[in-house]
Amino acid sequence: MKIDPDSSSDLSAQIAKAIRDAIMSGKLMVDERLPSEAELAEQFNVSRPTVREALKRLGAQSLIRTQRGATGGAFVNRLTFEDAYGQQITTSTLLLSMNDVSFAVACEARYALERACAPLAAQRRTADHLATMRAEAHRQSQPGLTDEAFCASDVAFHRAFVDAAGNPVISYQLAGAVEAMQPLMNMITFSARSREKIVALHGQITDALETHDGQACDTILAELSSYTNELAQNVINARAQARSTN
Amino acid sequence: MKIDPDSSSDLSAQIAKAIRDAIMSGKLMVDERLPSEAELAEQFNVSRPTVREALKRLGAQSLIRTQRGATGGAFVNRLTFEDAYGQQITTSTLLLSMNDVSFAVACEARYALERACAPLAAQRRTADHLATMRAEAHRQSQPGLTDEAFCASDVAFHRAFVDAAGNPVISYQLAGAVEAMQPLMNMITFSARSREKIVALHGQITDALETHDGQACDTILAELSSYTNELAQNVINARAQARSTN
DNA sequence: CAATTTTCATTTGTCAGACAATTAAATGTA
DNA sequence: TACATTTAATTGTCTGACAAATGAAAATTG
């Protein structure tokens, strides 16, 4: 592992890159211990704080973990699906909020990807998935629920649906798409009437999974997608009108 | 912004979390300048190296960027799709390689999600997308191409296909699924015969997009999916046999 | 001898202070 | 005014130190 002293400085970034490359290429294996900070400092010919900055960068990406004490040190971390979910959700959420991604575009992405799960979910759903989905749908029908709580439950429902496809890679990829929608959904004020319709569709989706009917599931998801878009469009129109009358 | 001195130490992690929360909640806006390292150190009542470790963590997630000089400092970074692609690909690739995700599972995820793009891509593909796809398919038919180069071109083809859906959120989500497959695909030795078949299917996919035929596209993708799985299965079987004869 | 306690060496976490490098603004100069 | 110089602010890096955690070795005790 070497660093290029010519390169556009920022030694800690270069060191982080060198170690990251070693991990990604398999030169450093999972649970393998890195040299101590003092040793790394000597190897790279930099000071300990600089090495530490590099290690913190890698820690932020869950590539390593550190442990204090005699047998401690930095270890190559086995990236868990849970870790990856978290990063994916953070990144997706910020990506949408910082780039003025329209509700329509985000919604289209989410439902296009969710519909891809329909056939697999219909085939593989377990009783657990169905129970979770029914529980969330029931929660959503409770009166007095805040819009935010309604959205949170909506996310939980859809995540259960995605998980029903029984493919962890799909669950991981879609975690971002589903969760990142929540801030956008929170713009919407859900009337009792619209909640009723959404809960009904959620019920139908669960029924379709229960009877292993992927085709029906797909159709209902499409309906839910266009209804969600309609609600958002109403909000956008109302705001545009409010602006023009001001 | 405050940190909990009681919490399970690691001050720099706590500080990073405090700032990250401020960014995600919108308390810190894009391009807003954070206080200088010295000021942050005073605010959080820690030393400057500790603050710096926290900032490096945030930098690793592309949440901030830093600039030297008189008017420099740390600024809230607008997370670009490009930045997000990079992180997504890194995370997805490691996730698959570190968790013994089978080829079948990864492949299923990839094609399920890609098939979700088919109707949109068929509708919105531009001449550019078609040209890129044909160019990659042509490259794949060149004799003397290494397996690795063949896989890289395969990835480029599929990314162009995904981009043809014209939804940046979908492109972002699928970047991980498509790119992370490459190391797995690299296990496979592609015979001239199998390359020929794959190139033919790639041509058919491009044709289907050109005629705006999403249904045909979906069908061909399904065929490509099962063929890819078949190739992988052959490799796995061959290796199992090799092991048993040793 | 076995079990427990103590000591110790190693390693990460944190701090203080210093200097170098960079950069834009302020200042001086023709 | 236009250009060169100085200056102040800020991040990047280094040195050296001590605190805290932790497992292993050594000492103690029954």
XYZ file of N, CA and C in Angstrom, chain A residues 6 20 27 38 43 50 54 56 76 78 85 101 114 122 132 134 190 194-195 198 220 234 239:
69
model
N 2.878 13.190 -4.810
C 2.648 14.244 -5.790
C 1.184 14.687 -5.800
N -8.897 1.600 1.521
C -10.180 1.201 0.937
C -9.970 0.293 -0.265
N -7.370 -7.624 -0.695
C -6.037 -7.758 -0.105
C -6.144 -7.790 1.421
N 0.178 3.807 15.067
C 1.592 4.204 15.065
C 2.327 3.542 13.900
N 4.554 3.581 8.292
C 4.503 3.050 6.929
C 4.254 4.135 5.903
N -2.955 12.254 11.279
C -3.320 12.106 9.870
C -3.846 10.698 9.599
N -7.755 9.435 8.440
C -8.032 8.456 7.382
C -8.906 7.323 7.922
N -10.969 7.379 10.426
C -12.331 7.842 10.709
C -13.161 7.886 9.447
N -11.011 -4.845 9.642
C -11.894 -4.778 8.481
C -13.267 -5.256 8.920
N -17.122 -6.502 8.558
C -18.069 -7.167 7.655
C -19.268 -6.238 7.509
N -28.263 -0.627 4.780
C -29.577 0.031 4.767
C -29.449 1.471 5.238
N -35.656 17.021 -6.563
C -36.302 15.935 -7.296
C -37.809 16.068 -7.068
N -41.043 -1.072 -6.917
C -41.890 -1.933 -6.073
C -42.666 -2.939 -6.906
N -45.533 -12.202 -4.234
C -46.737 -13.029 -4.281
C -46.376 -14.504 -4.118
N -47.623 -8.353 9.336
C -47.074 -6.994 9.460
C -47.851 -6.015 8.597
N -50.911 -6.245 7.461
C -52.278 -6.004 7.964
C -52.239 -5.122 9.201
N -53.220 14.335 4.522
C -54.099 13.234 4.145
C -55.482 13.424 4.772
N -59.019 10.332 1.803
C -57.878 9.791 1.067
C -57.219 8.662 1.869
N -57.208 8.822 3.178
C -56.645 7.745 4.000
C -57.447 6.460 3.807
N -56.489 4.818 0.606
C -55.158 4.207 0.650
C -55.177 2.920 1.484
N -52.912 -3.207 -8.562
C -53.282 -2.344 -7.435
C -52.163 -1.358 -7.125
N -52.520 17.739 -6.205
C -53.477 18.645 -5.564
C -52.756 19.623 -4.642
N -50.891 25.084 -3.677
C -49.828 26.031 -3.313
C -49.608 27.065 -4.395
